[in-house]
PDB file of C-alpha atoms in Angstrom:
ATOM      1  CA  MET A  17      -2.394 -13.821 -11.988  1.00 43.00           C
ATOM      2  CA  LEU A  18      -2.369 -13.419  -8.205  1.00 47.00           C
ATOM      3  CA  ALA A  19       0.246 -11.777  -6.050  1.00 48.00           C
ATOM      4  CA  CYS A  20       0.595 -12.606  -2.377  1.00 49.00           C
ATOM      5  CA  GLY A  21       2.431 -10.203  -0.124  1.00 46.00           C
ATOM      6  CA  LEU A  22       4.996 -10.487   2.595  1.00 41.00           C
ATOM      7  CA  TRP A  23       3.063 -13.102   4.535  1.00 44.00           C
ATOM      8  CA  CYS A  24       4.285 -15.592   1.896  1.00 46.00           C
ATOM      9  CA  ALA A  25       7.728 -15.280   3.446  1.00 45.00           C
ATOM     10  CA  SER A  26       6.391 -16.870   6.624  1.00 45.00           C
ATOM     11  CA  LEU A  27       4.957 -19.922   4.834  1.00 46.00           C
ATOM     12  CA  ASN A  28       6.711 -23.205   5.347  1.00 45.00           C
ATOM     13  CA  VAL A  29       9.093 -24.645   2.736  1.00 43.00           C
ATOM     14  CA  GLN A  30       6.454 -27.065   1.456  1.00 49.00           C
ATOM     15  CA  ALA A  31       4.148 -24.180   0.588  1.00 54.00           C
ATOM     16  CA  LEU A  32       6.925 -22.417  -1.276  1.00 66.00           C
ATOM     17  CA  ASP A  33       7.317 -25.524  -3.437  1.00 81.00           C
ATOM     18  CA  ASP A  34       3.612 -25.790  -4.265  1.00 90.00           C
ATOM     19  CA  PRO A  35       1.710 -22.769  -5.665  1.00 93.00           C
ATOM     20  CA  TRP A  36      -1.610 -24.502  -4.919  1.00 92.00           C
ATOM     21  CA  ILE A  37      -0.833 -24.420  -1.201  1.00 90.00           C
ATOM     22  CA  VAL A  38      -0.113 -20.694  -1.459  1.00 88.00           C
ATOM     23  CA  LEU A  39      -3.463 -20.161  -3.233  1.00 88.00           C
ATOM     24  CA  GLN A  40      -5.303 -22.265  -0.617  1.00 89.00           C
ATOM     25  CA  LYS A  41      -3.719 -20.253   2.213  1.00 88.00           C
ATOM     26  CA  THR A  42      -4.632 -17.036   0.432  1.00 85.00           C
ATOM     27  CA  ALA A  43      -8.281 -18.101   0.147  1.00 85.00           C
ATOM     28  CA  PHE A  44      -8.333 -19.136   3.819  1.00 88.00           C
ATOM     29  CA  ALA A  45      -6.777 -15.839   4.936  1.00 87.00           C
ATOM     30  CA  ALA A  46      -9.273 -13.817   2.865  1.00 85.00           C
ATOM     31  CA  ARG A  47     -12.184 -15.437   4.767  1.00 85.00           C
ATOM     32  CA  GLU A  48     -10.755 -15.942   8.247  1.00 89.00           C
ATOM     33  CA  LEU A  49      -8.628 -12.859   9.001  1.00 92.00           C
ATOM     34  CA  ASN A  50      -9.731  -9.349   9.942  1.00 95.00           C
ATOM     35  CA  TYR A  51      -8.469  -6.675   7.550  1.00 93.00           C
ATOM     36  CA  GLN A  52      -9.175  -3.366   5.855  1.00 95.00           C
ATOM     37  CA  GLY A  53      -7.800  -2.006   2.594  1.00 91.00           C
ATOM     38  CA  ILE A  54      -8.309  -1.233  -1.072  1.00 90.00           C
ATOM     39  CA  PHE A  55      -8.829  -4.220  -3.404  1.00 85.00           C
ATOM     40  CA  VAL A  56      -8.055  -3.441  -7.044  1.00 85.00           C
ATOM     41  CA  TYR A  57      -8.831  -5.993  -9.687  1.00 81.00           C
ATOM     42  CA  GLN A  58      -8.950  -6.204 -13.478  1.00 84.00           C
ATOM     43  CA  ASN A  59     -11.445  -8.138 -15.554  1.00 85.00           C
ATOM     44  CA  GLY A  60     -10.643  -7.842 -19.267  1.00 90.00           C
ATOM     45  CA  ASN A  61     -10.165  -4.162 -19.929  1.00 92.00           C
ATOM     46  CA  GLN A  62     -12.116  -2.997 -16.860  1.00 90.00           C
ATOM     47  CA  MET A  63     -10.427  -2.104 -13.543  1.00 90.00           C
ATOM     48  CA  ARG A  64     -12.300  -1.706 -10.311  1.00 88.00           C
ATOM     49  CA  SER A  65     -11.305  -0.406  -6.902  1.00 92.00           C
ATOM     50  CA  VAL A  66     -13.206  -1.431  -3.775  1.00 90.00           C
ATOM     51  CA  GLN A  67     -12.542  -0.338  -0.220  1.00 94.00           C
ATOM     52  CA  ILE A  68     -12.978  -3.427   1.949  1.00 92.00           C
ATOM     53  CA  THR A  69     -13.483  -3.929   5.668  1.00 95.00           C
ATOM     54  CA  HIS A  70     -13.653  -7.620   6.630  1.00 93.00           C
ATOM     55  CA  MET A  71     -14.215  -9.169  10.043  1.00 95.00           C
ATOM     56  CA  ASN A  72     -14.525 -12.741  11.138  1.00 92.00           C
ATOM     57  CA  HIS A  73     -15.887 -13.056  14.655  1.00 92.00           C
ATOM     58  CA  GLY A  74     -16.679 -16.473  16.032  1.00 90.00           C
ATOM     59  CA  GLY A  75     -16.879 -17.969  12.522  1.00 87.00           C
ATOM     60  CA  HIS A  76     -19.260 -15.280  11.264  1.00 90.00           C
ATOM     61  CA  GLU A  77     -18.026 -13.150   8.358  1.00 88.00           C
ATOM     62  CA  LEU A  78     -18.990  -9.489   8.091  1.00 92.00           C
ATOM     63  CA  THR A  79     -17.904  -7.515   5.051  1.00 91.00           C
ATOM     64  CA  ARG A  80     -18.346  -3.915   3.975  1.00 94.00           C
ATOM     65  CA  ASN A  81     -17.390  -3.124   0.360  1.00 91.00           C
ATOM     66  CA  ILE A  82     -17.487   0.454  -0.945  1.00 93.00           C
ATOM     67  CA  VAL A  83     -17.143   0.719  -4.733  1.00 91.00           C
ATOM     68  CA  MET A  84     -14.699   3.560  -5.417  1.00 93.00           C
ATOM     69  CA  ASP A  85     -15.184   3.997  -9.156  1.00 91.00           C
ATOM     70  CA  GLY A  86     -18.197   4.047 -11.456  1.00 87.00           C
ATOM     71  CA  GLN A  87     -21.587   4.277  -9.800  1.00 86.00           C
ATOM     72  CA  PRO A  88     -21.193   4.893  -6.043  1.00 86.00           C
ATOM     73  CA  ARG A  89     -22.565   2.014  -3.993  1.00 89.00           C
ATOM     74  CA  GLU A  90     -21.902   0.153  -0.771  1.00 93.00           C
ATOM     75  CA  VAL A  91     -22.420  -3.549  -0.139  1.00 90.00           C
ATOM     76  CA  LEU A  92     -22.718  -5.036   3.333  1.00 92.00           C
ATOM     77  CA  SER A  93     -22.743  -8.793   3.723  1.00 89.00           C
ATOM     78  CA  GLN A  94     -23.170 -11.186   6.604  1.00 88.00           C
ATOM     79  CA  GLY A  95     -23.312 -14.854   5.752  1.00 79.00           C
ATOM     80  CA  SER A  96     -25.765 -15.267   2.884  1.00 81.00           C
ATOM     81  CA  ASP A  97     -27.454 -11.863   3.408  1.00 88.00           C
ATOM     82  CA  ILE A  98     -26.472  -8.824   1.349  1.00 88.00           C
ATOM     83  CA  VAL A  99     -27.515  -5.199   1.713  1.00 90.00           C
ATOM     84  CA  ILE A 100     -26.740  -2.944  -1.282  1.00 88.00           C
ATOM     85  CA  TYR A 101     -26.976   0.821  -0.915  1.00 92.00           C
ATOM     86  CA  ASN A 102     -26.959   2.839  -4.143  1.00 88.00           C
ATOM     87  CA  ALA A 103     -26.002   6.401  -3.165  1.00 83.00           C
ATOM     88  CA  GLN A 104     -26.915   7.798  -6.582  1.00 83.00           C
ATOM     89  CA  ASN A 105     -30.633   7.171  -6.140  1.00 85.00           C
ATOM     90  CA  ASP A 106     -30.832   6.492  -2.367  1.00 85.00           C
ATOM     91  CA  LYS A 107     -32.063   2.920  -2.899  1.00 88.00           C
ATOM     92  CA  VAL A 108     -31.416   0.025  -0.537  1.00 89.00           C
ATOM     93  CA  VAL A 109     -31.749  -3.569  -1.728  1.00 86.00           C
ATOM     94  CA  ILE A 110     -31.714  -6.506   0.695  1.00 86.00           C
ATOM     95  CA  GLU A 111     -31.254  -9.949  -0.839  1.00 83.00           C
ATOM     96  CA  LYS A 112     -29.733 -13.364  -0.451  1.00 82.00           C
ATOM     97  CA  ARG A 113     -26.303 -13.889  -1.989  1.00 72.00           C
ATOM     98  CA  ARG A 114     -26.753 -15.540  -5.382  1.00 67.00           C
ATOM     99  CA  GLY A 115     -23.154 -15.845  -6.458  1.00 60.00           C
ATOM    100  CA  GLN A 116     -19.671 -15.639  -5.111  1.00 57.00           C
ATOM    101  CA  ASN A 117     -18.480 -12.600  -7.081  1.00 59.00           C
ATOM    102  CA  LEU A 118     -17.595 -10.317  -4.162  1.00 60.00           C
ATOM    103  CA  PHE A 119     -14.260 -10.341  -2.414  1.00 63.00           C
ATOM    104  CA  PRO A 120     -13.413 -12.397  -0.372  1.00 61.00           C
ATOM    105  CA  ALA A 121     -16.013 -14.969  -1.436  1.00 60.00           C
ATOM    106  CA  MET A 122     -14.631 -14.949  -4.984  1.00 66.00           C
ATOM    107  CA  PHE A 123     -11.783 -17.161  -3.764  1.00 73.00           C
ATOM    108  CA  PRO A 124     -12.974 -20.800  -3.871  1.00 77.00           C
ATOM    109  CA  THR A 125     -12.767 -22.811  -0.668  1.00 75.00           C
ATOM    110  CA  ASN A 126     -11.988 -25.982  -2.593  1.00 81.00           C
ATOM    111  CA  LEU A 127      -9.344 -25.735  -5.300  1.00 86.00           C
ATOM    112  CA  ASP A 128      -9.828 -29.289  -6.659  1.00 88.00           C
ATOM    113  CA  ALA A 129     -12.043 -28.154  -9.572  1.00 85.00           C
ATOM    114  CA  LEU A 130      -9.458 -25.534 -10.530  1.00 87.00           C
ATOM    115  CA  LYS A 131      -6.607 -28.058 -10.297  1.00 91.00           C
ATOM    116  CA  ALA A 132      -8.429 -30.265 -12.806  1.00 91.00           C
ATOM    117  CA  SER A 133      -8.544 -27.469 -15.391  1.00 92.00           C
ATOM    118  CA  TYR A 134      -5.613 -25.190 -14.641  1.00 92.00           C
ATOM    119  CA  GLU A 135      -1.924 -25.332 -13.955  1.00 93.00           C
ATOM    120  CA  ALA A 136      -0.484 -23.055 -11.235  1.00 92.00           C
ATOM    121  CA  LYS A 137       3.133 -22.023 -11.167  1.00 93.00           C
ATOM    122  CA  PHE A 138       5.280 -19.415  -9.513  1.00 93.00           C
ATOM    123  CA  GLY A 139       6.111 -16.374 -11.582  1.00 92.00           C
ATOM    124  CA  VAL A 140       8.610 -13.642 -10.745  1.00 92.00           C
ATOM    125  CA  VAL A 141       8.729 -11.613  -7.544  1.00 91.00           C
ATOM    126  CA  GLU A 142       7.290  -8.152  -8.248  1.00 92.00           C
ATOM    127  CA  ARG A 143       6.531  -5.054  -6.227  1.00 92.00           C
ATOM    128  CA  VAL A 144       2.799  -4.704  -5.562  1.00 83.00           C
ATOM    129  CA  ALA A 145       1.475  -1.813  -3.507  1.00 81.00           C
ATOM    130  CA  GLY A 146       5.013  -1.045  -2.290  1.00 90.00           C
ATOM    131  CA  ARG A 147       5.793  -4.593  -1.190  1.00 90.00           C
ATOM    132  CA  ASP A 148       7.639  -7.536  -2.682  1.00 91.00           C
ATOM    133  CA  ALA A 149       5.108 -10.159  -3.769  1.00 87.00           C
ATOM    134  CA  GLN A 150       5.401 -13.642  -5.252  1.00 86.00           C
ATOM    135  CA  VAL A 151       3.303 -13.906  -8.409  1.00 88.00           C
ATOM    136  CA  VAL A 152       1.338 -17.119  -8.910  1.00 89.00           C
ATOM    137  CA  GLU A 153       0.261 -17.683 -12.505  1.00 89.00           C
TER     138      GLU A 153
END
């Protein structure tokens, strides 16, 4: 389930008729816009909170993720390079990105594979983080 905030109100009528267009615009915005905030997500029975600062300057993405629960760590990424700082043992790991499991890269750029296996539909409008949001299921 994904909720998109007030910016959905500015989408054209066609986007409001097609949840896949809303998801595509969400994925684009996550990569192309500059923003800062707290990203909270649930995977099974685990919830995680990550403070995110994201910049896109001249087509180059820079992201700083600070894990706010569990083991303290910070992840900096630029393109395919990742720097992980583990505050608990003062270790720094520099590596190439192996997967796309960090926000915003977790949103696929091409939704065609998802469309082949999943159905997307609009759910109810709910309040998320103090704002009205359209749920896409």
